[in-house]
Amino acid sequence: MNAPPEAPPEVAPPAPRRRRWRFLAGFLVAVVLLAVGARVAWSWLDPFGETTVDRSQPALLQSIHDLSRFEAATGNFQVIVDLEKDADFLPDAIKGTRTLFVGAGGVDAYVDFGGLAKDALTVSPDRTEVTVRLPRSQLEKPNLDNRRSYVYDQQRGLFDRVGEFLSSSPADQQELYVLAEKKIAEAALASDLRNRADQNTRAMLQGMLNGLGFTKVTVKFSDEP
C-alpha cells in the first residue's frame, strides 16, 4: 500500500515592499534632520564668525575758538582722479597700477570780520548813511564727502596684486584723497564762488543795516576805491 504524498514545505511570504519604502523614507528624513540640525548648530556656534566691538574712547574737547566770519557761499564739486604708476622696465601687466577715483566735496567761501580796521564802519552825522569796508572773501580747505568719494576702477599688475595679498594692511588711499582735494581747490579758485560770496555778504549787510534804520548803506571791499 502506497504512502500518501508528503505536503510541500511551507515557504515564508516575502517582506512587503511597503516596509522597505518606509524604512528608506525614515532614513532619508533622519539624514535631512541631522543636516538641518548641524547647520543650525554651526550657525549658532560659528567658530569663524566675527563680532564688532567699538572700544573707542569718547571725544575730548581740546580747544574752542570764537568765530567772527560770515559763511557766504558753498560750492559743491566733483572730480575724477586718474592716477597711474608704471615701472620703468616692466609691462603694466607685471608691474604697475592705474586707479580711477571719484572725489566729491564742498568748499566754503567766507568773509572774515575779525580783522576789520577801526575805520571799517563810517556813519554820517545824522545817522542815516553808513559805509562798511570789508576784506574780500576767502576759500576754506575742501571738505571731501567720504560717502560720495570712492574708487571707481583699479587695474593692477601681477606683482602689485601679490604684494597687496601678502601685505598686512590694505592699499593706502590717502594719496588719492590729497590729489582730489588739490584739484577741487583749484576748481573752486577758478570758479565764481568768491564773487558770489562777496555779493551775498553785501546783500546781508545791506538788509541788516537797513533794518537798523539806515536809509543808505554802502558796502565796499578793501580793493575798491
XYZ file of C-alpha atoms in Angstrom:
225
model
C 0.000 0.000 0.000
C 1.469 3.288 -1.101
C 2.054 6.041 1.499
C 0.176 9.319 0.932
C 2.287 12.073 -0.705
C 4.039 14.458 1.621
C 2.761 18.025 1.833
C 5.123 20.627 0.355
C 7.157 22.611 2.926
C 5.763 25.967 3.935
C 7.621 28.984 2.406
C 7.712 32.277 4.352
C 5.998 35.022 2.402
C 8.369 37.714 1.055
C 8.635 41.007 3.019
C 6.273 43.548 1.564
C 7.791 46.358 -0.482
C 5.857 48.877 1.570
C 8.008 48.104 4.605
C 11.209 48.718 2.652
C 9.944 52.045 1.350
C 9.011 53.106 4.859
C 12.481 52.254 6.098
C 14.091 54.200 3.253
C 11.822 57.220 3.821
C 12.586 57.171 7.538
C 16.306 57.024 6.809
C 16.095 59.985 4.440
C 14.111 62.033 6.956
C 16.707 61.254 9.624
C 19.502 62.383 7.297
C 17.693 65.646 6.489
C 17.043 66.346 10.172
C 20.685 65.700 11.018
C 21.848 68.044 8.222
C 19.465 70.806 9.317
C 20.477 70.372 12.944
C 24.161 70.504 12.064
C 23.644 73.667 10.036
C 21.725 75.341 12.841
C 24.355 74.337 15.385
C 27.145 75.594 13.089
C 25.441 78.947 12.561
C 24.858 79.249 16.293
C 28.421 78.349 17.270
C 30.034 79.931 14.154
C 33.693 79.401 15.134
C 34.880 81.612 12.260
C 32.366 84.409 12.796
C 33.338 87.963 13.695
C 31.908 90.268 16.314
C 32.388 94.020 16.023
C 33.025 95.821 19.299
C 33.515 99.584 19.344
C 36.062 100.321 22.087
C 36.737 103.896 21.014
C 37.208 106.454 23.730
C 34.830 109.441 23.952
C 35.844 112.540 22.027
C 37.788 115.116 24.023
C 37.338 118.841 23.595
C 40.807 120.292 23.044
C 40.040 123.930 22.326
C 37.310 126.412 21.464
C 37.780 129.278 19.033
C 35.427 132.215 18.652
C 34.467 132.621 15.019
C 33.964 136.038 13.519
C 33.304 135.105 9.944
C 30.307 135.006 7.686
C 29.888 131.833 5.654
C 28.676 133.448 2.481
C 28.574 130.654 -0.104
C 29.284 126.957 -0.600
C 30.323 125.223 -3.794
C 29.885 121.503 -4.431
C 32.476 119.904 -6.698
C 33.245 116.501 -8.155
C 36.487 115.409 -9.785
C 37.791 112.160 -11.277
C 41.402 111.445 -10.348
C 43.208 109.237 -12.869
C 46.419 108.111 -11.149
C 48.786 105.794 -12.994
C 52.072 104.352 -11.738
C 54.312 102.453 -14.169
C 57.553 100.543 -13.788
C 60.455 101.690 -15.977
C 61.371 98.319 -17.468
C 58.339 96.124 -16.885
C 54.993 95.981 -18.698
C 51.863 97.122 -16.916
C 50.581 93.546 -16.701
C 53.568 92.664 -14.498
C 54.155 95.845 -12.516
C 52.019 98.964 -12.417
C 48.714 100.368 -11.246
C 46.068 102.679 -12.599
C 43.287 103.943 -10.360
C 40.201 105.982 -11.168
C 38.960 107.779 -8.068
C 35.799 109.865 -7.808
C 36.243 112.695 -5.315
C 33.250 114.760 -4.225
C 33.157 117.522 -1.665
C 32.350 121.110 -0.845
C 34.266 124.361 -0.493
C 33.033 127.175 1.727
C 33.636 130.844 0.944
C 33.633 133.222 3.899
C 34.319 136.839 4.836
C 36.404 137.384 7.964
C 35.020 140.118 10.200
C 37.640 139.556 12.871
C 40.328 141.672 11.223
C 38.290 144.764 10.420
C 40.064 148.081 10.868
C 38.754 150.749 13.219
C 37.591 152.881 10.309
C 35.803 149.965 8.625
C 32.462 151.428 9.679
C 31.684 155.073 8.867
C 28.387 156.632 9.967
C 27.103 160.028 8.817
C 26.443 162.716 11.471
C 22.676 162.400 11.062
C 22.979 158.595 11.321
C 21.093 157.973 8.126
C 24.025 156.787 5.999
C 26.660 154.154 6.747
C 29.645 152.847 4.812
C 31.228 149.465 5.534
C 34.616 148.343 4.223
C 35.278 144.614 4.169
C 38.065 142.283 3.082
C 37.411 140.055 0.102
C 36.054 136.594 0.721
C 38.363 133.652 1.213
C 38.065 129.942 0.478
C 38.129 127.215 3.060
C 40.006 123.963 2.533
C 37.953 121.454 0.506
C 35.918 119.084 2.619
C 35.647 115.687 0.885
C 32.496 113.685 1.464
C 33.549 110.104 2.234
C 30.098 108.787 1.357
C 30.355 110.159 -2.195
C 34.092 109.591 -2.752
C 35.148 106.134 -3.905
C 37.481 104.126 -6.144
C 35.655 103.684 -9.440
C 38.120 101.327 -11.142
C 41.573 99.930 -10.431
C 43.968 97.963 -12.613
C 46.986 96.299 -11.022
C 49.915 94.292 -12.300
C 50.740 90.794 -11.116
C 53.417 91.914 -8.657
C 51.104 94.546 -7.190
C 48.321 92.011 -6.677
C 50.660 89.562 -4.953
C 52.184 92.310 -2.820
C 48.772 93.559 -1.715
C 47.674 89.992 -0.932
C 50.718 89.401 1.267
C 50.572 92.807 2.908
C 49.128 93.106 6.403
C 47.464 96.451 5.616
C 45.194 97.413 2.698
C 46.261 99.815 -0.004
C 46.562 103.383 1.229
C 44.152 105.770 -0.495
C 45.481 108.918 1.176
C 47.290 109.982 -1.998
C 44.027 109.825 -3.934
C 42.241 111.997 -1.381
C 45.080 114.534 -1.386
C 45.002 114.791 -5.181
C 41.213 115.124 -5.182
C 41.365 117.926 -2.594
C 44.038 119.735 -4.614
C 42.040 119.567 -7.834
C 38.826 120.677 -6.109
C 40.651 123.603 -4.502
C 41.956 124.665 -7.926
C 38.489 124.371 -9.424
C 36.976 126.442 -6.602
C 39.621 129.149 -7.064
C 38.886 129.342 -10.782
C 35.127 129.408 -10.273
C 32.778 132.275 -9.431
C 32.473 131.132 -5.821
C 34.337 134.037 -4.219
C 32.440 136.599 -6.263
C 29.163 135.005 -5.207
C 30.270 135.147 -1.569
C 31.075 138.869 -1.892
C 27.641 139.562 -3.344
C 25.887 137.551 -0.624
C 27.835 139.378 2.099
C 26.951 142.767 0.633
C 23.270 141.827 0.429
C 23.286 140.507 4.012
C 24.818 143.692 5.462
C 22.569 145.971 3.457
C 19.463 144.188 4.667
C 20.644 144.140 8.288
C 21.679 147.819 8.378
C 18.515 148.938 6.618
C 16.618 147.155 9.336
C 18.517 149.202 11.903
C 17.196 152.436 10.389
C 19.914 153.452 7.910
C 18.420 154.720 4.671
C 21.626 154.473 2.661
C 24.023 151.562 3.113
C 27.270 151.334 1.130
C 29.358 148.167 1.324
C 32.818 148.334 -0.214
C 35.615 145.829 -0.271
C 39.237 146.610 0.518
C 40.381 146.719 -3.116
C 37.568 149.073 -4.224
C 38.064 152.868 -4.322
